[in-house]
CSV table of C-alpha atoms and ligand atoms in Angstrom, one decimal:
chain,number,residue,atom,x,y,z
A,21,MET,CA,0.0,0.0,0.0
A,22,VAL,CA,1.2,3.5,-0.8
A,23,ARG,CA,2.2,5.5,2.2
A,24,THR,CA,3.4,9.1,2.0
A,25,ARG,CA,4.2,11.7,4.6
A,26,PHE,CA,4.5,15.4,5.2
A,27,ALA,CA,7.3,16.1,7.6
A,28,PRO,CA,7.4,19.8,8.5
A,29,SER,CA,9.5,21.4,11.2
A,30,PRO,CA,7.4,23.4,13.6
A,31,THR,CA,8.5,26.9,12.8
A,32,GLY,CA,5.2,28.6,13.5
A,33,TYR,CA,4.5,29.1,9.9
A,34,LEU,CA,3.4,27.0,6.9
A,35,HIS,CA,5.1,28.1,3.7
A,36,ILE,CA,3.0,27.9,0.6
A,37,GLY,CA,5.8,25.6,-0.9
A,38,GLY,CA,5.5,23.3,2.2
A,39,LEU,CA,1.8,23.2,1.7
A,40,ARG,CA,2.3,22.2,-1.9
A,41,THR,CA,4.6,19.4,-0.8
A,42,ALA,CA,2.0,18.2,1.6
A,43,LEU,CA,-0.7,18.4,-1.1
A,44,TYR,CA,1.3,16.4,-3.6
A,45,ALA,CA,2.0,13.7,-1.0
A,46,TYR,CA,-1.7,13.7,0.0
A,47,LEU,CA,-2.9,13.6,-3.6
A,48,PHE,CA,-0.5,10.7,-4.5
A,49,ALA,CA,-1.5,8.6,-1.5
A,50,LYS,CA,-5.2,9.2,-2.1
A,51,LYS,CA,-5.0,8.5,-5.8
A,52,HIS,CA,-3.6,5.1,-5.0
A,53,GLY,CA,-5.9,4.3,-2.1
A,54,GLY,CA,-3.0,4.8,0.3
A,55,LYS,CA,-2.3,6.6,3.6
A,56,PHE,CA,-1.0,10.1,4.2
A,57,ILE,CA,1.0,10.7,7.4
A,58,LEU,CA,1.9,13.8,9.2
A,59,ARG,CA,5.2,13.7,11.1
A,60,ILE,CA,6.5,16.6,13.1
A,61,GLU,CA,10.3,17.1,12.8
A,62,ASP,CA,11.1,18.9,15.9
A,63,THR,CA,14.6,17.7,16.7
A,64,ASP,CA,16.1,21.1,16.4
A,65,ARG,CA,15.0,22.4,19.8
A,66,THR,CA,16.5,25.8,19.2
A,67,ARG,CA,14.0,26.5,16.4
A,68,GLU,CA,11.0,25.5,18.5
A,69,VAL,CA,8.1,27.9,18.4
A,70,ALA,CA,5.2,27.6,20.9
A,71,GLY,CA,1.9,26.5,19.2
A,72,ALA,CA,3.7,25.7,16.0
A,73,VAL,CA,2.3,22.2,15.7
A,74,ASP,CA,-1.3,23.6,16.0
A,75,ILE,CA,-0.6,26.0,13.2
A,76,ILE,CA,0.4,23.2,10.9
A,77,ILE,CA,-2.6,21.0,11.9
A,78,SER,CA,-5.0,23.9,11.5
A,79,ALA,CA,-3.5,24.9,8.1
A,80,LEU,CA,-3.8,21.4,6.7
A,81,ASP,CA,-7.4,21.2,8.0
A,82,LYS,CA,-8.3,24.5,6.3
A,83,ALA,CA,-6.7,23.4,3.1
A,84,GLY,CA,-8.7,20.2,3.2
A,85,ILE,CA,-5.7,18.0,3.4
A,86,ARG,CA,-6.6,15.2,5.9
A,87,TYR,CA,-3.9,13.0,7.4
A,88,ASP,CA,-4.6,9.4,8.3
A,89,GLU,CA,-1.9,9.1,10.9
A,90,GLY,CA,-0.1,11.7,12.9
A,91,PRO,CA,-0.4,13.8,16.0
A,92,ILE,CA,-3.7,13.8,17.8
A,93,VAL,CA,-5.3,11.1,15.5
A,94,GLY,CA,-2.5,8.7,16.3
A,95,GLY,CA,-1.9,5.5,14.3
A,96,ASP,CA,0.1,2.2,14.4
A,97,HIS,CA,3.5,3.8,13.7
A,98,GLY,CA,3.7,6.5,16.3
A,99,PRO,CA,4.7,8.6,18.1
A,100,TYR,CA,4.6,11.0,15.1
A,101,ILE,CA,6.6,13.7,16.8
A,102,GLN,CA,10.3,13.1,16.5
A,103,SER,CA,11.3,14.5,19.9
A,104,GLU,CA,9.2,11.7,21.4
A,105,ARG,CA,11.2,9.1,19.5
A,106,LYS,CA,14.6,9.7,20.9
A,107,ASP,CA,15.2,6.1,22.2
A,108,ILE,CA,14.3,4.7,18.8
A,109,TYR,CA,17.0,6.7,17.0
A,110,LEU,CA,19.6,5.8,19.7
A,111,LYS,CA,18.9,2.1,19.2
A,112,TYR,CA,19.6,2.2,15.5
A,113,ALA,CA,22.6,4.5,16.0
A,114,LYS,CA,24.1,1.9,18.3
A,115,GLN,CA,23.6,-0.7,15.6
A,116,LEU,CA,25.4,1.5,13.1
A,117,LEU,CA,28.3,2.0,15.6
A,118,GLU,CA,28.6,-1.7,15.9
A,119,SER,CA,28.7,-2.3,12.1
A,120,GLY,CA,31.2,0.5,11.6
A,121,ASP,CA,28.8,2.6,9.6
A,122,ALA,CA,28.9,5.3,12.3
A,123,TYR,CA,31.4,6.4,14.9
A,124,CYS,CA,31.6,8.6,18.0
A,125,CYS,CA,33.2,12.0,17.5
A,126,PHE,CA,34.6,14.0,20.4
A,127,CYS,CA,35.9,16.9,18.4
A,128,SER,CA,35.4,20.3,20.0
A,129,LYS,CA,33.8,23.3,18.2
A,130,GLU,CA,37.3,24.9,18.3
A,131,ARG,CA,38.9,22.0,16.5
A,132,LEU,CA,36.2,21.9,13.9
A,133,SER,CA,36.5,25.6,13.1
A,134,ASP,CA,40.3,25.2,13.2
A,135,ILE,CA,40.3,22.6,10.4
A,136,HIS,CA,37.9,24.7,8.4
A,137,GLU,CA,40.1,27.7,8.8
A,138,HIS,CA,43.0,25.5,7.5
A,139,GLY,CA,41.0,24.9,4.3
A,140,ALA,CA,39.1,21.7,5.1
A,141,THR,CA,35.7,21.7,3.4
A,142,LYS,CA,34.4,18.8,5.5
A,143,TYR,CA,35.1,16.9,8.7
A,144,ASP,CA,38.4,15.0,8.5
A,145,LYS,CA,37.3,11.7,10.1
A,146,HIS,CA,39.7,12.4,12.9
A,147,CYS,CA,37.7,10.4,15.5
A,148,LEU,CA,37.3,7.4,13.2
A,149,ARG,CA,40.9,6.6,14.1
A,150,LEU,CA,40.3,6.4,17.9
A,151,SER,CA,40.6,2.9,19.4
A,152,LYS,CA,37.5,1.3,20.8
A,153,ALA,CA,39.1,1.4,24.2
A,154,GLU,CA,39.7,5.1,24.0
A,155,VAL,CA,36.2,5.8,22.9
A,156,GLN,CA,34.8,3.7,25.8
A,157,GLU,CA,37.0,5.5,28.2
A,158,ARG,CA,36.1,9.0,27.1
A,159,ILE,CA,32.4,8.2,27.1
A,160,ALA,CA,32.8,6.8,30.6
A,161,ARG,CA,34.5,10.0,31.7
A,162,GLY,CA,31.4,11.9,30.6
A,163,GLU,CA,33.0,13.7,27.6
A,164,PRO,CA,30.4,15.1,25.2
A,165,TYR,CA,30.3,13.5,21.8
A,166,VAL,CA,28.2,13.2,18.7
A,167,ILE,CA,27.7,10.2,16.4
A,168,ARG,CA,28.7,10.6,12.8
A,169,GLN,CA,27.9,8.7,9.7
A,170,ASN,CA,31.0,6.9,8.3
A,171,ILE,CA,30.8,7.7,4.5
A,172,PRO,CA,33.2,5.8,2.2
A,173,GLU,CA,36.1,8.1,1.0
A,174,THR,CA,35.9,6.9,-2.6
A,175,GLY,CA,33.4,5.7,-5.0
A,176,ASN,CA,30.0,7.0,-5.9
A,177,SER,CA,26.3,6.2,-5.7
A,178,THR,CA,23.5,6.5,-8.1
A,179,TYR,CA,19.8,6.4,-7.4
A,180,HIS,CA,16.7,7.1,-9.4
A,181,ASP,CA,14.5,10.1,-8.7
A,182,GLU,CA,11.0,10.0,-10.3
A,183,VAL,CA,11.3,13.7,-11.4
A,184,PHE,CA,15.0,14.2,-12.0
A,185,GLY,CA,16.0,10.7,-13.2
A,186,ASP,CA,19.3,9.1,-12.2
A,187,VAL,CA,21.3,11.1,-9.7
A,188,THR,CA,24.9,10.3,-9.1
A,189,VAL,CA,26.9,11.7,-6.3
A,190,ASP,CA,30.6,11.1,-5.5
A,191,PHE,CA,31.2,10.0,-1.9
A,192,SER,CA,34.1,12.5,-1.8
A,193,ASP,CA,31.5,15.2,-2.0
A,194,LEU,CA,29.7,14.0,1.1
A,195,GLU,CA,30.6,14.8,4.7
A,196,ASP,CA,30.4,12.4,7.7
A,197,ASN,CA,27.3,14.1,8.9
A,198,ILE,CA,26.2,14.1,12.5
A,199,LEU,CA,23.5,11.5,13.1
A,200,ILE,CA,23.0,12.0,16.8
A,201,LYS,CA,23.9,15.3,18.5
A,202,SER,CA,25.5,15.6,21.9
A,203,ASP,CA,22.1,16.1,23.5
A,204,GLY,CA,21.1,12.7,22.2
A,205,MET,CA,18.7,14.1,19.6
A,206,PRO,CA,19.0,12.9,16.1
A,207,THR,CA,19.5,15.3,13.1
A,208,TYR,CA,17.3,15.4,10.1
A,209,ASN,CA,19.9,13.4,8.3
A,210,PHE,CA,19.3,10.4,10.5
A,211,ALA,CA,15.7,10.7,11.7
A,212,ASN,CA,14.3,11.0,8.2
A,213,VAL,CA,15.7,7.5,7.3
A,214,ILE,CA,14.7,5.8,10.5
A,215,ASP,CA,11.2,7.3,10.5
A,216,ASP,CA,10.5,6.8,6.8
A,217,HIS,CA,11.4,3.2,7.2
A,218,LEU,CA,9.6,2.5,10.5
A,219,MET,CA,6.5,4.4,9.3
A,220,GLY,CA,6.4,2.3,6.2
A,221,ILE,CA,6.8,5.2,3.8
A,222,THR,CA,6.8,3.9,0.3
A,223,HIS,CA,7.2,7.3,-1.6
A,224,CYS,CA,9.3,10.1,-0.1
A,225,ILE,CA,8.1,13.4,-1.6
A,226,ARG,CA,10.1,16.4,-0.5
A,227,GLY,CA,12.0,19.5,-1.6
A,228,VAL,CA,14.8,19.4,-4.1
A,229,GLU,CA,17.2,20.6,-1.4
A,230,TYR,CA,17.5,17.0,-0.4
A,231,LEU,CA,18.2,15.6,-3.9
A,232,MET,CA,22.0,15.6,-3.5
A,233,SER,CA,22.1,14.4,0.1
A,234,THR,CA,19.8,11.4,-0.6
A,235,PRO,CA,22.8,9.1,-1.4
A,236,LYS,CA,23.8,9.6,2.2
A,237,TYR,CA,20.5,8.4,3.4
A,238,ASN,CA,20.6,5.5,1.0
A,239,LEU,CA,23.9,4.4,2.6
A,240,LEU,CA,22.0,4.3,5.9
A,241,TYR,CA,19.1,2.2,4.4
A,242,ASP,CA,21.7,-0.2,3.0
A,243,ALA,CA,23.6,-0.4,6.2
A,244,LEU,CA,20.5,-1.2,8.2
A,245,GLY,CA,19.3,-3.7,5.5
A,246,TRP,CA,16.2,-1.7,4.7
A,247,GLU,CA,14.5,-1.1,1.4
A,248,ARG,CA,14.8,2.5,0.1
A,249,PRO,CA,11.7,4.4,-0.7
A,250,VAL,CA,10.8,5.8,-4.1
A,251,TYR,CA,12.1,9.3,-4.2
A,252,ILE,CA,10.2,12.3,-5.7
A,253,HIS,CA,12.0,15.6,-5.3
A,254,LEU,CA,10.1,18.8,-6.0
A,255,GLN,CA,11.3,22.1,-7.4
A,256,PRO,CA,10.7,25.2,-5.2
A,257,ILE,CA,8.1,27.9,-5.9
A,258,MET,CA,9.8,31.0,-7.1
A,259,ARG,CA,9.0,34.7,-6.6
A,260,ASP,CA,10.8,35.5,-9.9
A,261,ALA,CA,13.5,33.8,-12.0
A,262,GLN,CA,16.2,34.3,-9.3
A,263,HIS,CA,14.4,34.2,-6.0
A,264,LYS,CA,12.4,31.7,-4.1
A,265,LEU,CA,9.2,32.8,-2.6
A,266,SER,CA,10.4,33.4,0.9
A,267,LYS,CA,9.1,34.1,4.4
A,268,ARG,CA,11.2,37.2,4.5
A,269,ASP,CA,9.1,38.9,1.8
A,270,GLY,CA,6.1,38.3,4.0
A,271,ASP,CA,4.2,36.8,1.0
A,272,ALA,CA,4.8,33.1,1.3
A,273,GLY,CA,2.7,31.9,4.2
A,274,PHE,CA,-0.6,30.0,3.7
A,275,GLU,CA,-2.1,32.1,6.6
A,276,ASP,CA,-0.8,35.3,5.0
A,277,PHE,CA,-2.9,34.5,1.9
A,278,LEU,CA,-6.0,33.6,4.0
A,279,ARG,CA,-5.6,37.0,5.7
A,280,LYS,CA,-5.4,38.6,2.3
A,281,GLY,CA,-8.8,37.2,1.6
A,282,PHE,CA,-8.0,34.2,-0.6
A,283,LEU,CA,-10.2,31.2,-0.1
A,284,PRO,CA,-8.4,28.0,1.1
A,285,HIS,CA,-9.4,25.8,-1.7
A,286,ALA,CA,-8.5,28.5,-4.3
A,287,ILE,CA,-5.0,28.6,-2.9
A,288,VAL,CA,-4.8,24.8,-2.9
A,289,ASN,CA,-6.1,24.6,-6.5
A,290,TYR,CA,-3.6,27.3,-7.6
A,291,ILE,CA,-0.5,25.8,-6.0
A,292,ALA,CA,-1.5,22.3,-7.2
A,293,LEU,CA,-0.9,23.6,-10.7
A,294,LEU,CA,2.4,25.3,-9.8
A,295,GLY,CA,4.7,22.5,-10.6
A,296,TRP,CA,2.3,19.9,-11.8
A,297,ASN,CA,0.4,19.8,-15.1
A,298,PRO,CA,-2.9,17.8,-15.2
A,299,LYS,CA,-2.5,17.8,-19.0
A,300,ASN,CA,-6.2,18.5,-19.7
A,301,ASN,CA,-6.0,22.4,-19.8
A,302,ARG,CA,-8.4,22.7,-17.0
A,303,GLU,CA,-7.5,25.2,-14.2
A,304,LYS,CA,-10.4,25.0,-11.8
A,305,LEU,CA,-10.2,21.6,-10.1
A,306,SER,CA,-11.8,20.4,-6.9
A,307,MET,CA,-9.9,18.3,-4.4
A,308,ASP,CA,-11.5,15.1,-5.8
A,309,GLU,CA,-10.6,16.0,-9.3
A,310,LEU,CA,-7.0,16.8,-8.2
A,311,ILE,CA,-6.8,13.3,-6.6
A,312,ASP,CA,-8.2,11.7,-9.7
A,313,LEU,CA,-5.9,13.5,-12.1
A,314,PHE,CA,-2.7,13.5,-10.1
A,315,SER,CA,0.3,11.7,-11.5
A,316,ILE,CA,4.0,11.8,-11.0
A,317,GLU,CA,4.6,12.1,-14.7
A,318,GLY,CA,2.9,15.6,-14.6
A,319,LEU,CA,5.4,16.9,-12.1
A,320,GLN,CA,7.7,19.6,-13.6
A,321,LYS,CA,11.4,19.4,-13.5
A,322,SER,CA,11.8,23.2,-13.8
A,323,SER,CA,10.7,25.5,-11.0
A,324,SER,CA,7.6,27.6,-11.3
A,325,ILE,CA,7.0,31.3,-10.7
A,326,PHE,CA,4.2,32.3,-8.3
A,327,ASP,CA,1.7,34.6,-10.0
A,328,GLU,CA,-0.6,36.2,-7.5
A,329,THR,CA,-2.7,37.8,-10.2
A,330,LYS,CA,-3.5,34.4,-11.6
A,331,MET,CA,-4.4,33.1,-8.2
A,332,ARG,CA,-6.6,36.1,-7.7
A,333,TRP,CA,-8.4,35.2,-10.9
A,334,LEU,CA,-8.9,31.6,-9.8
A,335,ASN,CA,-10.1,32.8,-6.5
A,336,SER,CA,-12.7,35.0,-8.1
A,337,LEU,CA,-14.2,31.9,-9.8
A,338,TYR,CA,-14.6,30.3,-6.3
A,339,VAL,CA,-16.0,33.5,-4.8
A,340,LYS,CA,-18.7,33.6,-7.6
A,341,GLU,CA,-19.6,30.0,-6.9
A,342,MET,CA,-20.2,30.4,-3.2
A,343,SER,CA,-23.7,30.3,-2.0
A,344,ALA,CA,-25.1,33.6,-0.7
A,345,TYR,CA,-24.8,32.2,2.8
A,346,GLU,CA,-21.2,31.1,2.4
A,347,PHE,CA,-20.1,34.5,0.9
A,348,HIS,CA,-21.9,36.4,3.7
A,349,ALA,CA,-20.3,34.2,6.4
A,350,ALA,CA,-16.8,34.7,4.8
A,351,ALA,CA,-17.4,38.4,4.4
A,352,LEU,CA,-18.5,39.2,7.9
A,353,PRO,CA,-15.0,39.4,9.5
A,354,PHE,CA,-14.0,41.8,6.7
A,355,TYR,CA,-17.1,44.0,7.3
A,356,ALA,CA,-16.2,44.1,11.0
A,357,GLU,CA,-12.8,45.4,9.9
A,358,TYR,CA,-13.6,47.7,7.1
A,359,CYS,CA,-17.2,49.0,7.6
A,360,PRO,CA,-18.5,48.1,11.0
A,361,ASP,CA,-21.7,49.4,12.6
A,362,LYS,CA,-23.3,51.0,9.6
A,363,ASN,CA,-27.0,51.3,9.5
A,364,ILE,CA,-27.4,49.1,6.4
A,365,ASP,CA,-28.7,45.7,5.4
A,366,TYR,CA,-25.4,43.7,5.5
A,367,GLU,CA,-26.9,40.6,3.9
A,368,TYR,CA,-27.9,42.8,1.0
A,369,LEU,CA,-24.5,44.3,0.9
A,370,SER,CA,-23.1,40.8,0.5
A,371,GLU,CA,-25.5,40.2,-2.4
A,372,LEU,CA,-24.2,43.4,-4.1
A,373,LEU,CA,-20.5,42.7,-3.4
A,374,GLN,CA,-20.2,39.0,-4.2
A,375,PRO,CA,-20.1,39.5,-8.0
A,376,ARG,CA,-17.7,42.4,-7.5
A,377,VAL,CA,-14.9,41.0,-5.4
A,378,GLU,CA,-12.1,38.7,-6.5
A,379,ILE,CA,-10.6,38.2,-3.0
A,380,LEU,CA,-12.3,39.1,0.2
A,381,THR,CA,-10.0,42.0,1.0
A,382,ASP,CA,-11.4,43.7,-2.1
A,383,ILE,CA,-14.3,44.4,0.2
A,384,LYS,CA,-12.3,47.3,1.6
A,385,GLU,CA,-12.3,49.2,-1.6
A,386,ARG,CA,-15.8,48.1,-2.6
A,387,SER,CA,-17.3,49.2,0.7
A,388,ALA,CA,-15.6,52.6,0.8
A,389,PHE,CA,-18.7,54.2,-0.7
A,390,LEU,CA,-20.4,53.7,2.7
A,391,ASP,CA,-18.3,56.5,4.2
A,392,ALA,CA,-18.5,58.9,1.3
A,393,PHE,CA,-21.7,60.6,2.3
A,394,ASP,CA,-20.2,62.0,5.5
A,395,SER,CA,-17.8,64.1,3.5
A,396,PHE,CA,-20.2,65.0,0.7
A,397,ASP,CA,-18.5,66.8,-2.2
A,398,THR,CA,-20.9,68.5,-4.6
A,399,GLU,CA,-18.2,68.6,-7.3
A,400,LEU,CA,-19.1,65.0,-7.9
A,401,PHE,CA,-22.2,66.1,-9.6
A,402,VAL,CA,-20.0,67.5,-12.3
A,403,ASN,CA,-19.5,64.6,-14.8
A,404,LYS,CA,-18.0,65.1,-18.2
A,405,LYS,CA,-19.3,62.0,-19.8
A,406,TRP,CA,-22.9,62.7,-18.7
A,407,LYS,CA,-22.6,66.5,-19.0
A,408,THR,CA,-24.0,67.0,-15.6
A,409,ASP,CA,-23.2,69.8,-13.1
A,410,VAL,CA,-24.1,71.2,-9.7
A,411,ASP,CA,-26.9,73.5,-11.1
A,412,MET,CA,-28.5,70.5,-12.7
A,413,ALA,CA,-28.4,68.7,-9.4
A,414,ARG,CA,-30.0,71.7,-7.7
A,415,ARG,CA,-32.8,71.8,-10.3
A,416,LEU,CA,-33.4,68.0,-9.9
A,417,ILE,CA,-33.2,67.5,-6.2
A,418,ASP,CA,-36.9,67.9,-5.4
A,419,SER,CA,-37.8,65.5,-8.2
A,420,CYS,CA,-35.3,63.1,-6.8
A,421,ILE,CA,-37.0,63.2,-3.4
A,422,LYS,CA,-40.4,62.7,-5.0
A,423,ALA,CA,-39.1,59.8,-7.1
A,424,THR,CA,-37.8,58.1,-3.9
A,425,GLU,CA,-41.4,58.0,-2.6
A,426,ALA,CA,-42.7,56.4,-5.8
A,427,GLU,CA,-43.6,52.8,-6.2
A,428,ASP,CA,-41.2,52.2,-9.1
A,429,LEU,CA,-38.0,54.3,-8.7
A,430,ASN,CA,-36.7,53.6,-12.2
A,431,ALA,CA,-39.9,54.6,-13.9
A,432,ALA,CA,-40.1,57.7,-11.8
A,433,LEU,CA,-36.6,58.8,-12.7
A,434,GLU,CA,-37.3,58.1,-16.4
A,435,ALA,CA,-40.3,60.4,-16.1
A,436,VAL,CA,-38.1,63.1,-14.6
A,437,ALA,CA,-35.6,62.8,-17.4
A,438,GLU,CA,-38.4,63.1,-20.0
A,439,ALA,CA,-40.0,66.1,-18.3
A,440,GLU,CA,-36.6,67.9,-18.0
A,441,GLY,CA,-35.5,67.0,-21.5
A,442,LEU,CA,-32.5,65.1,-20.1
A,443,LYS,CA,-31.0,61.6,-20.8
A,444,LYS,CA,-31.9,58.9,-18.2
A,445,GLY,CA,-28.3,58.4,-17.5
A,446,GLN,CA,-27.9,62.1,-16.5
A,447,VAL,CA,-30.7,61.8,-14.0
A,448,MET,CA,-29.4,58.5,-12.7
A,449,TRP,CA,-26.0,60.0,-12.1
A,450,ILE,CA,-27.3,62.9,-10.2
A,451,TYR,CA,-29.6,60.7,-8.2
A,452,ARG,CA,-27.0,58.2,-7.2
A,453,ILE,CA,-24.5,60.9,-6.2
A,454,ALA,CA,-27.1,62.7,-4.1
A,455,LEU,CA,-27.9,59.4,-2.4
A,456,THR,CA,-24.3,58.2,-1.6
A,457,GLY,CA,-21.8,61.0,-2.2
A,458,ALA,CA,-19.7,58.4,-4.0
A,459,ALA,CA,-18.8,58.1,-7.7
A,460,ALA,CA,-18.5,54.3,-7.6
A,461,THR,CA,-21.1,52.2,-5.8
A,462,PRO,CA,-22.0,48.5,-6.2
A,463,GLY,CA,-25.4,49.1,-7.9
A,464,GLY,CA,-27.5,52.0,-8.8
A,465,GLY,CA,-30.1,54.1,-7.0
A,466,ALA,CA,-32.6,51.3,-6.5
A,467,GLU,CA,-30.0,49.1,-4.9
A,468,MET,CA,-28.7,51.8,-2.7
A,469,ILE,CA,-32.3,52.5,-1.4
A,470,LYS,CA,-32.6,48.8,-0.6
A,471,LEU,CA,-29.3,48.9,1.2
A,472,PHE,CA,-30.0,52.0,3.3
A,473,GLY,CA,-33.8,51.8,3.6
A,474,LYS,CA,-36.2,54.4,2.3
A,475,ALA,CA,-36.1,56.6,5.4
A,476,GLU,CA,-32.4,56.9,5.4
A,477,ALA,CA,-32.5,57.6,1.6
A,478,LEU,CA,-34.9,60.5,2.2
A,479,ARG,CA,-32.9,61.9,5.0
A,480,ARG,CA,-29.8,61.9,2.8
A,481,LEU,CA,-31.6,63.6,-0.1
A,482,SER,CA,-33.0,66.3,2.2
A,483,HIS,CA,-29.6,66.9,3.6
A,484,VAL,CA,-28.1,67.3,0.0
A,485,LYS,CA,-31.0,69.7,-0.8
A,486,GLU,CA,-29.8,71.9,2.1
A,487,ILE,CA,-26.2,71.7,1.0
A,488,LEU,CA,-27.2,72.7,-2.6
A,489,LYS,CA,-29.2,75.6,-1.3
A,490,ALA,CA,-26.2,77.0,0.5
B,516,LIG,N1,11.6,18.6,8.1
B,516,LIG,C1,12.1,18.7,6.7
B,516,LIG,C2,11.8,20.0,6.1
B,516,LIG,O1,11.0,20.7,6.7
B,516,LIG,C3,11.3,17.6,5.9
B,516,LIG,C4,12.0,17.2,4.7
B,516,LIG,C5,11.4,15.9,4.2
B,516,LIG,O2,10.2,15.9,3.8
B,516,LIG,O3,12.0,14.9,4.4
B,516,LIG,O4,12.4,20.4,5.2
């Protein structure tokens, strides 16, 4: 059975690229009726951020990526948090020490920086030469030490990656990495192998930054007599041709995009297509369709550039498709932020705005008209296209008030236009400006009356009448 995993470090943040890695691993597992596992890689205690695991779990949940095994839900291969698996790593580290595939290293920080200063590009295997007795004695004395992988000094290793093809690395380019740190915690270099094997991972899907170090991990699989997983390395998501989309630019986090008013599934849909081609020219795909279409063959070897405008467009398709209830519920927090406590029908506002926003933060600009009346500017009556002006507004204001009382506003305004020898559009312009004080509104006079209520509309028009008199 196919088993894949997402193995984030709890940094307090889920990068959009990480989310995409999780998504591909999830899609692949589900496509093949397999299991998707969440494993928390928290062995670097210095990078720990409080609440970071919750952020990951909640982000995956919002994205609709459900894991079958992992923290909270458990499973047969737990614990799924690496810091709770310390003894497991130590057991296998001991096995590697005995077989000679690993060794204890007592070198101090000073010695290590010293050899680097003298031109060494990697660790010089100094402690490999210590006798067994000396190692035992120094451990017994309580000297701090790490356990390093013993990588052959010559030769090379080739493995097959599903995206990049055959990858060959010379052992001379690899360093005897630390497997177990002096605090007894494993490094990524060790824990990923132990866990992927013990958790029965069949396909290892991760970032391309691990492409060249994978031969090191393969040596560990071989030394422990374990089968290697299938490797699928993914290109990063780029901001432009030269730069990765990075946290530093503040535009790479899944939560950042949610705050910007993107819908979770629109983000998922967009990033699914960044690096993978479904080969059917369709761009709007549900999670079920993504699962159905996903294939390793569609993964791109080249990196892809993130295009927020495109994601915005895709998001607008999802916004249009929401039910009135869904849109209103999603818009409420944005009303609370941009236009709270207005005496208007907010549900109707949602009805007016839904076809006019691409992402939910567009509500800010689209609802700005609600504040316009408070700083009414009569110059807005002057419109070149419609050939309207302030005098015309003054002449029409009483008719506008009367039309508001009429059963059918549009018919009433049409009648005004006819009586005055004006175009309907001219009267409509004057009317809408008088009612809102805003040049751009989501809807015309009739919609605005529905939004404010007739009493408020009349109050506004009388107020404008006063202003125009002055
Ligand atoms: N913790 C690693 C990372 O966040 C996981 C890499 C992997 O998937 O093996 O980069």
